[in-house]
Short mmCIF file of C-alpha atoms and ligand atoms in Angstrom, two decimals:
data_model
loop_
_atom_site.label_atom_id
_atom_site.label_comp_id
_atom_site.label_asym_id
_atom_site.label_seq_id
_atom_site.Cartn_x
_atom_site.Cartn_y
_atom_site.Cartn_z
CA MET A 53 23.73 3.13 -10.98
CA PHE A 54 21.12 5.12 -12.92
CA LYS A 55 22.02 8.67 -13.93
CA LYS A 56 18.53 10.07 -14.38
CA VAL A 57 15.15 8.79 -13.18
CA LEU A 58 11.66 9.91 -14.20
CA ILE A 59 9.15 9.83 -11.34
CA ALA A 60 5.75 8.86 -12.74
CA ASN A 61 3.74 10.07 -9.77
CA ARG A 62 2.78 13.13 -7.70
CA GLY A 63 2.37 14.23 -4.08
CA GLU A 64 4.29 12.88 -1.12
CA ILE A 65 5.50 9.72 -2.85
CA ALA A 66 7.03 11.70 -5.75
CA LEU A 67 8.98 13.67 -3.14
CA ARG A 68 9.95 10.53 -1.23
CA ILE A 69 11.43 9.03 -4.41
CA LEU A 70 13.09 12.31 -5.36
CA ARG A 71 14.84 12.43 -1.98
CA ALA A 72 16.12 8.88 -2.38
CA CYS A 73 17.41 9.71 -5.88
CA ARG A 74 19.18 12.82 -4.66
CA GLU A 75 20.99 10.86 -1.94
CA LEU A 76 22.07 8.38 -4.61
CA GLU A 77 23.22 11.31 -6.83
CA ILE A 78 20.65 10.52 -9.50
CA LYS A 79 19.06 13.39 -11.47
CA THR A 80 15.26 13.54 -11.36
CA VAL A 81 12.54 14.34 -13.87
CA ALA A 82 9.08 15.12 -12.50
CA ILE A 83 5.95 14.72 -14.57
CA HIS A 84 2.86 16.74 -13.77
CA SER A 85 -0.64 17.56 -14.91
CA GLU A 86 -1.81 21.08 -15.70
CA ALA A 87 -3.35 21.19 -12.20
CA ASP A 88 0.00 20.40 -10.55
CA GLU A 89 2.18 23.08 -12.12
CA THR A 90 3.04 24.58 -8.73
CA ALA A 91 3.27 21.27 -6.88
CA MET A 92 6.26 20.60 -4.66
CA HIS A 93 7.51 17.60 -6.63
CA VAL A 94 7.73 19.83 -9.72
CA ARG A 95 9.59 22.55 -7.81
CA MET A 96 12.10 20.15 -6.35
CA ALA A 97 12.93 18.03 -9.39
CA ASP A 98 15.88 18.80 -11.65
CA GLU A 99 13.55 18.86 -14.68
CA SER A 100 9.82 18.62 -15.18
CA VAL A 101 7.46 17.82 -18.04
CA CYS A 102 3.72 18.51 -18.27
CA VAL A 103 2.03 15.33 -19.46
CA GLY A 104 -1.57 16.45 -19.79
CA PRO A 105 -4.69 18.05 -18.34
CA ALA A 106 -5.83 17.70 -14.73
CA SER A 107 -7.68 14.39 -14.92
CA ALA A 108 -5.45 11.48 -13.88
CA GLN A 109 -6.59 9.56 -16.96
CA SER A 110 -5.14 12.27 -19.22
CA SER A 111 -1.92 12.83 -17.26
CA TYR A 112 -0.56 10.43 -14.59
CA LEU A 113 -2.14 7.48 -16.40
CA ASN A 114 -1.30 8.73 -19.89
CA ILE A 115 1.27 6.15 -21.00
CA PRO A 116 2.18 7.67 -24.43
CA ALA A 117 2.75 11.11 -22.85
CA ILE A 118 4.87 9.64 -20.04
CA ILE A 119 6.99 7.59 -22.44
CA THR A 120 7.49 10.70 -24.60
CA ALA A 121 8.56 12.67 -21.51
CA ALA A 122 11.01 9.89 -20.58
CA THR A 123 12.45 9.78 -24.09
CA ILE A 124 12.94 13.52 -24.53
CA SER A 125 14.48 13.89 -21.09
CA ASN A 126 16.73 10.91 -21.75
CA VAL A 127 16.19 9.04 -18.49
CA ASP A 128 17.47 5.55 -17.87
CA ALA A 129 14.74 4.47 -15.45
CA ILE A 130 11.16 5.24 -14.38
CA HIS A 131 9.88 4.95 -10.82
CA PRO A 132 6.07 4.50 -10.74
CA GLY A 133 5.54 5.06 -6.98
CA TYR A 134 2.26 3.54 -5.77
CA GLY A 135 -1.20 3.75 -7.35
CA PHE A 136 -1.45 5.13 -10.91
CA LEU A 137 0.68 2.88 -13.20
CA SER A 138 2.67 1.09 -10.51
CA GLU A 139 0.97 -2.27 -11.06
CA ASN A 140 0.25 -1.91 -14.76
CA LYS A 141 1.98 -4.77 -16.54
CA ARG A 142 1.67 -3.14 -19.97
CA PHE A 143 3.34 0.05 -18.72
CA ALA A 144 6.28 -1.96 -17.36
CA GLU A 145 6.56 -3.80 -20.70
CA ILE A 146 6.43 -0.66 -22.85
CA ILE A 147 9.11 0.98 -20.71
CA GLU A 148 11.42 -1.99 -21.16
CA GLU A 149 10.71 -1.99 -24.92
CA HIS A 150 12.09 1.57 -24.91
CA ASN A 151 15.24 0.39 -23.13
CA ILE A 152 14.28 2.21 -19.98
CA LYS A 153 14.36 0.33 -16.67
CA PHE A 154 11.11 0.01 -14.76
CA ILE A 155 11.89 0.42 -11.05
CA GLY A 156 9.80 -2.49 -9.92
CA PRO A 157 9.50 -6.21 -10.60
CA LYS A 158 9.52 -7.82 -14.05
CA SER A 159 6.23 -7.38 -15.94
CA GLU A 160 5.59 -11.15 -15.69
CA HIS A 161 5.55 -10.85 -11.88
CA ILE A 162 3.17 -7.89 -12.01
CA GLU A 163 0.87 -9.99 -14.18
CA MET A 164 1.24 -13.09 -12.01
CA MET A 165 0.34 -11.27 -8.79
CA GLY A 166 -2.17 -8.93 -10.48
CA ASN A 167 -4.42 -11.94 -10.80
CA LYS A 168 -5.37 -12.79 -7.24
CA ILE A 169 -6.45 -16.32 -8.15
CA ALA A 170 -3.04 -17.06 -9.70
CA ALA A 171 -1.27 -15.39 -6.76
CA LYS A 172 -3.11 -17.55 -4.24
CA LYS A 173 -2.21 -20.66 -6.25
CA ILE A 174 1.52 -19.80 -6.10
CA MET A 175 1.29 -19.29 -2.36
CA GLU A 176 -0.59 -22.55 -1.84
CA ASP A 177 2.08 -24.38 -3.87
CA ASN A 178 4.63 -22.98 -1.42
CA LYS A 179 2.66 -23.95 1.68
CA VAL A 180 1.77 -20.35 2.53
CA PRO A 181 -1.69 -20.51 4.18
CA THR A 182 -4.31 -18.78 2.03
CA VAL A 183 -7.91 -17.66 2.56
CA PRO A 184 -10.13 -20.71 1.84
CA GLY A 185 -11.91 -20.09 -1.43
CA LEU A 186 -13.40 -21.29 -4.69
CA ASN A 187 -12.27 -19.95 -8.06
CA ASP A 188 -14.71 -21.42 -10.51
CA LEU A 189 -18.23 -20.20 -9.79
CA SER A 190 -19.78 -21.45 -13.04
CA ASP A 191 -21.41 -24.50 -11.44
CA MET A 192 -24.00 -23.30 -8.92
CA LYS A 193 -24.33 -26.71 -7.26
CA LYS A 194 -20.58 -26.91 -6.61
CA THR A 195 -20.59 -23.34 -5.33
CA LEU A 196 -23.42 -24.08 -2.91
CA ASP A 197 -21.71 -27.28 -1.71
CA PHE A 198 -18.52 -25.33 -1.10
CA ILE A 199 -20.36 -22.69 0.92
CA ASP A 200 -22.07 -25.43 2.87
CA ASN A 201 -18.63 -26.64 3.81
CA ILE A 202 -16.96 -23.37 4.82
CA LYS A 203 -20.24 -21.77 6.06
CA LEU A 204 -21.55 -18.26 5.47
CA PRO A 205 -20.60 -15.44 5.33
CA VAL A 206 -18.57 -15.47 2.12
CA ILE A 207 -17.13 -12.67 0.01
CA ILE A 208 -17.15 -12.37 -3.79
CA LYS A 209 -13.97 -10.69 -5.04
CA ALA A 210 -12.64 -9.54 -8.42
CA ALA A 211 -9.63 -11.53 -9.66
CA SER A 212 -8.13 -8.31 -11.06
CA GLY A 213 -9.42 -6.22 -8.16
CA GLY A 214 -7.83 -3.35 -6.29
CA GLY A 215 -8.79 -0.49 -4.03
CA GLY A 216 -11.59 -2.51 -2.47
CA LYS A 217 -13.62 -2.48 -5.72
CA GLY A 218 -15.65 -5.44 -6.98
CA MET A 219 -16.16 -6.99 -3.52
CA ARG A 220 -19.52 -8.21 -2.17
CA VAL A 221 -20.13 -9.88 1.18
CA VAL A 222 -22.84 -12.56 1.13
CA ASN A 223 -24.61 -13.20 4.44
CA LYS A 224 -27.70 -14.98 3.10
CA ILE A 225 -27.62 -17.73 0.51
CA GLU A 226 -30.54 -16.17 -1.40
CA ASP A 227 -28.31 -13.12 -2.09
CA LEU A 228 -25.53 -15.20 -3.64
CA GLU A 229 -26.47 -15.03 -7.31
CA GLU A 230 -27.22 -11.34 -7.25
CA SER A 231 -23.93 -10.59 -5.44
CA ILE A 232 -21.91 -12.58 -7.99
CA ASN A 233 -23.56 -10.68 -10.84
CA ALA A 234 -23.07 -7.30 -9.15
CA ALA A 235 -19.39 -8.05 -8.45
CA LYS A 236 -18.92 -9.12 -12.09
CA ILE A 237 -20.46 -5.93 -13.45
CA GLU A 238 -18.38 -3.73 -11.13
CA SER A 239 -15.23 -5.66 -11.92
CA LYS A 240 -15.79 -5.43 -15.69
CA LYS A 241 -16.35 -1.70 -15.36
CA SER A 242 -13.30 -1.05 -13.15
CA PHE A 243 -10.77 -3.61 -14.37
CA ASN A 244 -12.11 -4.74 -17.77
CA ASP A 245 -12.17 -8.31 -16.45
CA ASP A 246 -15.29 -9.91 -15.02
CA THR A 247 -13.54 -12.89 -13.41
CA VAL A 248 -14.68 -13.15 -9.81
CA TYR A 249 -14.01 -15.74 -7.11
CA LEU A 250 -15.37 -16.61 -3.71
CA GLU A 251 -13.66 -16.60 -0.31
CA LYS A 252 -14.58 -17.31 3.24
CA PHE A 253 -15.40 -13.96 4.82
CA PHE A 254 -13.59 -13.45 8.09
CA VAL A 255 -15.67 -11.53 10.56
CA ASN A 256 -13.05 -10.10 12.95
CA PRO A 257 -9.63 -10.41 11.34
CA LYS A 258 -6.62 -8.17 11.49
CA HIS A 259 -4.87 -7.09 8.30
CA ILE A 260 -1.19 -7.93 8.71
CA GLU A 261 1.31 -7.71 5.84
CA ILE A 262 4.90 -8.81 5.34
CA GLN A 263 7.51 -6.61 3.61
CA ILE A 264 9.87 -8.31 1.17
CA LEU A 265 13.04 -7.05 -0.51
CA ALA A 266 14.65 -9.13 -3.28
CA ASP A 267 17.48 -8.67 -5.78
CA SER A 268 18.34 -10.20 -9.16
CA ASN A 269 20.97 -12.33 -7.47
CA GLY A 270 18.35 -14.49 -5.72
CA SER A 271 18.69 -12.83 -2.34
CA VAL A 272 15.28 -12.44 -0.64
CA LEU A 273 14.93 -10.69 2.72
CA THR A 274 11.98 -9.89 4.94
CA LEU A 275 11.67 -6.63 6.86
CA GLY A 276 8.95 -7.72 9.22
CA GLU A 277 5.26 -7.00 9.35
CA ARG A 278 2.85 -4.07 9.48
CA ASP A 279 -0.53 -4.13 11.18
CA CYS A 280 -2.86 -2.16 8.89
CA SER A 281 -6.18 -3.08 10.46
CA ILE A 282 -7.37 0.48 11.03
CA GLN A 283 -9.13 0.94 7.71
CA ARG A 284 -12.25 2.60 6.41
CA LYS A 285 -13.96 1.20 3.32
CA HIS A 286 -10.86 -0.99 2.80
CA GLN A 287 -8.59 2.07 2.79
CA LYS A 288 -5.89 2.00 5.44
CA ILE A 289 -5.76 4.96 7.85
CA ILE A 290 -3.23 3.98 10.53
CA GLU A 291 -0.43 1.42 10.27
CA GLU A 292 2.05 0.20 12.85
CA SER A 293 5.04 -2.07 13.16
CA PRO A 294 5.62 -4.41 14.87
CA SER A 295 2.16 -5.85 15.41
CA ILE A 296 1.49 -6.19 19.12
CA VAL A 297 -0.41 -9.48 18.68
CA LEU A 298 2.38 -11.50 17.02
CA THR A 299 4.87 -13.63 18.89
CA ASN A 300 8.44 -13.93 17.59
CA VAL A 301 7.79 -17.54 16.66
CA GLU A 302 4.70 -16.60 14.58
CA ARG A 303 6.58 -13.75 12.93
CA GLU A 304 9.50 -15.92 12.00
CA LYS A 305 7.32 -18.72 10.70
CA ILE A 306 5.22 -16.57 8.37
CA SER A 307 8.25 -14.54 7.25
CA ASN A 308 10.17 -17.68 6.31
CA LEU A 309 7.22 -19.01 4.31
CA CYS A 310 6.96 -15.69 2.43
CA VAL A 311 10.68 -15.67 1.65
CA LYS A 312 10.50 -19.21 0.30
CA ALA A 313 7.51 -18.42 -1.93
CA ILE A 314 9.12 -15.23 -3.27
CA LYS A 315 12.38 -17.08 -3.96
CA SER A 316 10.49 -19.76 -5.88
CA ILE A 317 9.20 -17.24 -8.42
CA LYS A 318 12.53 -15.33 -8.69
CA TYR A 319 10.86 -12.05 -7.79
CA GLU A 320 12.92 -8.84 -7.79
CA GLY A 321 12.37 -5.55 -5.97
CA VAL A 322 10.14 -4.64 -3.04
CA GLY A 323 6.84 -6.39 -2.47
CA THR A 324 4.22 -6.93 0.19
CA LEU A 325 2.26 -10.05 1.01
CA GLU A 326 -1.08 -9.15 2.56
CA PHE A 327 -2.74 -11.49 5.06
CA LEU A 328 -5.85 -11.68 7.14
CA TYR A 329 -5.03 -12.82 10.67
CA GLU A 330 -7.66 -14.38 12.92
CA ASN A 331 -7.37 -16.73 15.93
CA ASN A 332 -3.58 -16.74 15.62
CA LYS A 333 -3.66 -17.92 12.00
CA PHE A 334 -2.51 -16.19 8.82
CA TYR A 335 -4.45 -16.36 5.53
CA PHE A 336 -2.80 -14.93 2.38
CA MET A 337 -5.00 -12.50 0.45
CA GLU A 338 -2.84 -10.87 -2.20
CA MET A 339 0.60 -9.54 -3.04
CA ASN A 340 1.34 -5.94 -3.98
CA THR A 341 4.27 -5.73 -6.39
CA ARG A 342 5.20 -2.15 -5.52
CA LEU A 343 6.18 0.22 -2.75
CA GLN A 344 3.36 0.61 -0.19
CA VAL A 345 2.10 3.89 1.23
CA GLU A 346 2.93 2.59 4.71
CA HIS A 347 6.56 1.59 3.99
CA PRO A 348 7.97 4.26 6.38
CA VAL A 349 6.98 2.38 9.56
CA THR A 350 9.20 -0.48 8.40
CA GLU A 351 12.02 1.96 7.65
CA MET A 352 11.73 3.47 11.11
CA ILE A 353 12.14 0.19 12.98
CA THR A 354 14.76 -1.36 10.67
CA GLY A 355 16.76 1.75 9.76
CA GLN A 356 16.72 0.58 6.12
CA ASP A 357 15.79 2.98 3.31
CA LEU A 358 13.39 0.88 1.25
CA VAL A 359 13.23 3.29 -1.68
CA LYS A 360 17.00 3.52 -2.03
CA GLU A 361 17.23 -0.27 -1.82
CA GLN A 362 14.49 -0.59 -4.42
CA ILE A 363 16.34 1.73 -6.81
CA LYS A 364 19.65 -0.03 -6.19
CA VAL A 365 18.30 -3.53 -6.89
CA ALA A 366 16.49 -2.25 -10.01
CA SER A 367 19.83 -0.98 -11.32
CA GLY A 368 21.27 -4.48 -10.86
CA ASN A 369 23.07 -4.04 -7.53
CA LYS A 370 23.09 -6.84 -5.01
CA ILE A 371 21.60 -6.25 -1.57
CA LYS A 372 24.64 -5.55 0.62
CA PHE A 373 23.22 -6.95 3.86
CA LYS A 374 21.88 -10.30 4.98
CA GLN A 375 18.75 -11.26 6.89
CA GLU A 376 20.71 -11.50 10.14
CA ASP A 377 21.97 -7.92 9.65
CA ILE A 378 18.43 -6.54 9.87
CA ASN A 379 17.70 -5.44 13.41
CA PHE A 380 14.20 -4.61 14.52
CA ASN A 381 14.20 -1.84 17.11
CA GLY A 382 11.40 0.02 18.87
CA HIS A 383 7.98 0.80 17.48
CA SER A 384 6.58 2.97 14.70
CA ILE A 385 3.09 4.26 13.84
CA GLU A 386 1.88 6.10 10.73
CA CYS A 387 -1.26 8.25 10.55
CA ARG A 388 -2.48 9.11 7.06
CA ILE A 389 -3.55 12.75 7.08
CA ASN A 390 -6.40 13.22 4.63
CA ALA A 391 -8.02 16.41 3.40
CA GLU A 392 -11.51 15.34 4.39
CA HIS A 393 -14.15 16.07 6.98
CA PRO A 394 -13.37 14.11 10.19
CA GLU A 395 -16.97 12.90 10.56
CA THR A 396 -18.54 12.82 7.10
CA PHE A 397 -15.28 11.85 5.31
CA ILE A 398 -16.23 14.18 2.44
CA PRO A 399 -13.04 15.30 0.60
CA SER A 400 -12.00 18.87 1.29
CA PRO A 401 -9.85 20.28 -1.49
CA GLY A 402 -8.87 23.96 -1.39
CA LYS A 403 -6.21 26.35 -0.13
CA ILE A 404 -4.08 25.66 2.94
CA THR A 405 -3.99 29.12 4.49
CA GLN A 406 -1.83 28.23 7.49
CA TYR A 407 0.51 25.29 7.88
CA HIS A 408 2.80 24.14 10.65
CA GLN A 409 4.10 20.60 10.78
CA PRO A 410 5.28 18.80 13.91
CA GLY A 411 8.91 17.90 14.52
CA GLY A 412 11.28 16.69 17.19
CA LEU A 413 13.04 13.42 17.85
CA GLY A 414 11.39 10.46 16.14
CA VAL A 415 8.84 12.52 14.20
CA ARG A 416 8.74 12.30 10.40
CA VAL A 417 6.33 14.00 8.02
CA ASP A 418 6.18 12.72 4.43
CA SER A 419 4.15 15.30 2.55
CA ALA A 420 4.21 17.60 -0.44
CA VAL A 421 1.96 20.38 0.86
CA TYR A 422 2.95 23.84 2.09
CA GLN A 423 1.33 27.06 3.27
CA GLY A 424 -0.58 28.61 0.37
CA TYR A 425 -0.80 25.32 -1.53
CA ILE A 426 -4.14 24.66 -3.21
CA ILE A 427 -5.12 20.99 -2.96
CA PRO A 428 -6.60 20.04 -6.33
CA ALA A 429 -9.92 18.18 -6.35
CA HIS A 430 -8.76 15.70 -8.98
CA TYR A 431 -6.69 13.28 -6.91
CA ASP A 432 -6.57 11.22 -3.74
CA SER A 433 -7.33 13.11 -0.52
CA MET A 434 -4.22 11.92 1.37
CA ILE A 435 -2.01 14.99 1.83
CA ALA A 436 0.55 13.83 4.39
CA LYS A 437 1.80 10.87 6.39
CA LEU A 438 2.78 11.52 9.97
CA ILE A 439 5.19 8.81 11.10
CA VAL A 440 6.60 8.54 14.61
CA TYR A 441 9.15 6.30 16.25
CA GLY A 442 9.40 5.36 19.90
CA GLU A 443 11.48 2.93 21.91
CA ASN A 444 8.29 1.04 22.70
CA ARG A 445 4.61 1.19 21.72
CA ASN A 446 3.56 3.38 24.66
CA GLU A 447 6.22 5.96 23.93
CA CYS A 448 5.26 5.83 20.28
CA ILE A 449 1.58 6.51 21.01
CA GLN A 450 2.50 9.40 23.36
CA LYS A 451 4.69 10.87 20.63
CA MET A 452 1.93 10.52 18.02
CA LYS A 453 -0.54 12.23 20.36
CA ARG A 454 1.90 15.11 20.87
CA ALA A 455 2.73 15.36 17.14
CA LEU A 456 -0.95 15.40 16.13
CA GLU A 457 -1.59 18.19 18.67
CA GLU A 458 1.19 20.20 17.10
CA TYR A 459 0.03 19.73 13.51
CA VAL A 460 -1.70 22.89 12.23
CA ILE A 461 -3.48 22.78 8.88
CA ILE A 462 -5.95 25.65 8.39
CA GLY A 463 -8.18 26.35 5.39
CA ILE A 464 -9.36 22.82 4.73
CA ASP A 465 -10.85 19.98 6.77
CA THR A 466 -8.53 17.18 7.87
CA ASN A 467 -8.86 13.94 9.80
CA ILE A 468 -6.34 15.00 12.49
CA GLN A 469 -8.99 15.04 15.24
CA LEU A 470 -10.17 11.60 14.19
CA HIS A 471 -6.62 10.27 14.56
CA GLN A 472 -6.48 11.75 18.08
CA LYS A 473 -9.64 9.85 18.97
CA ILE A 474 -8.44 6.58 17.47
CA ILE A 475 -5.00 6.47 19.06
CA GLN A 476 -6.44 7.22 22.51
CA SER A 477 -9.26 4.68 22.28
CA ASN A 478 -9.14 1.58 24.46
CA GLU A 479 -9.10 -0.79 21.49
CA PHE A 480 -6.15 0.96 19.89
CA LEU A 481 -4.28 1.17 23.19
CA SER A 482 -4.78 -2.55 23.78
CA GLY A 483 -3.66 -3.32 20.21
CA LYS A 484 -6.49 -5.79 19.85
CA TYR A 485 -8.41 -3.82 17.20
CA ASP A 486 -9.47 -5.53 13.96
CA ILE A 487 -10.53 -4.40 10.48
CA ASN A 488 -14.03 -3.49 11.71
CA TYR A 489 -12.71 -0.91 14.15
CA MET A 490 -13.78 2.10 12.05
CA SER A 491 -17.40 0.99 11.71
CA LYS A 492 -18.17 2.74 15.01
CA PHE A 493 -17.33 6.09 13.37
CA GLU A 494 -19.86 5.57 10.54
P1 LIG B 232 -7.96 -4.68 -2.74
O1 LIG B 232 -6.84 -5.19 -3.59
O2 LIG B 232 -9.14 -4.22 -3.52
O3 LIG B 232 -7.51 -3.71 -1.69
P2 LIG B 232 -7.90 -6.90 -0.85
O4 LIG B 232 -8.02 -8.30 -1.32
O5 LIG B 232 -6.56 -6.41 -0.44
O6 LIG B 232 -8.54 -5.97 -1.98
O7 LIG B 232 -8.90 -6.63 0.33
C1 LIG B 232 -9.06 -5.35 0.88
C2 LIG B 232 -9.63 -5.43 2.27
O8 LIG B 232 -10.91 -6.09 2.23
C3 LIG B 232 -8.80 -6.25 3.25
O9 LIG B 232 -7.78 -5.48 3.86
C4 LIG B 232 -9.88 -6.67 4.24
O10 LIG B 232 -10.17 -5.57 5.10
C5 LIG B 232 -11.10 -6.90 3.37
N1 LIG B 232 -11.22 -8.32 2.94
C6 LIG B 232 -10.78 -8.87 1.79
N2 LIG B 232 -11.00 -10.20 1.75
C7 LIG B 232 -11.63 -10.53 2.91
C8 LIG B 232 -12.12 -11.75 3.50
N3 LIG B 232 -12.03 -12.92 2.86
N4 LIG B 232 -12.66 -11.67 4.74
C9 LIG B 232 -12.77 -10.50 5.39
N5 LIG B 232 -12.33 -9.32 4.91
C10 LIG B 232 -11.76 -9.32 3.68
#
């Protein structure tokens, strides 16, 4: 097992990883920007190193500074968390060149899945259903024929895309050319790659994803699904597991296909296969080769600590349990608490003057904020994840309602009220909501 791990992240996920390390008796090194000197992850780590000024580009994305911090603090592994450098193939490679273990998959797998066209091809080869699409858009006639076949609307997406960037929905054929060009320009700007592809645009799908855990011994397990359809501008807001719309047969079928595909590429670590789900059919969209923000709902219903497992398999340990040992119990929901106005969604950095977080049986708060903490304006507005567990979905929703009522955050705006509205709405209660749910709050 590793002796010392550098956590190349901030906020709640840095703390989440730190807690897992501590339980595994691994020493931790936090990195931080000048704006995060008083942050909780810095206070709690065994050591900390400042890696640059406030902007993420100069600090949490500053590879030379992070490698220097890892070298001087003599760590044997780096955990990237999510976001920042977690899916940066070059970062994973450089780390390994320095004889430091990257807690994540091999760089070749990051590269393979980082290209969504290549990822879809691998899934198709393994009989995983994918979103119908066309990769080569150079021949306009072929493109038009293809659209004629699958029918409008279609969506243009960036092959190297992420965070919802570089996507354009095309409803009218006369907008096609302009949308392709706009998606290319945005993709070049954001990802330095102007490769774009076309997909059928699903009008009312759910976003359902499958959690995978794999070790270097060839063992691949699935930990069920998460329904992440409550999203705004392609950013998830509420996630739950299990999904109320899936039958056991459907769940088992898609999970088995995912396991087979992941085995075929000899993937290691945690990973998530994201699907659109419409009319009882799954369509693979992309794979994330890292820990997801919403991993806690899976932990709550399986009782498995995904971060500890991820660290253990990265250090070369075999997974100690088998698929049949994983029991799915009860229901879990996560609400992402953002520092933003509940109606305008404008970020609200600033000082938290009063803070009280909910508790009680089945209530978990993953956060790095505290009373008196000043939320910097430089980073993501998510400040906490409120995760609840109930024996069934109804109990879970009741518990979330109660926990949200109890949550006091004064001094800044938050989306707590918005969460109250969502979880008590008829669509949410019925479970039949889709990815367009949030458009009514626009
Ligand atoms: P990113 O990596 O940028 O997050 P994804 O491919 O995961 O991009 O897509 C993000 C979101 O965009 C999905 O969760 C879904 O809401 C929407 N989306 C993507 N592709 C389609 C599609 N073909 N039809 C309908 N919605 C889509």
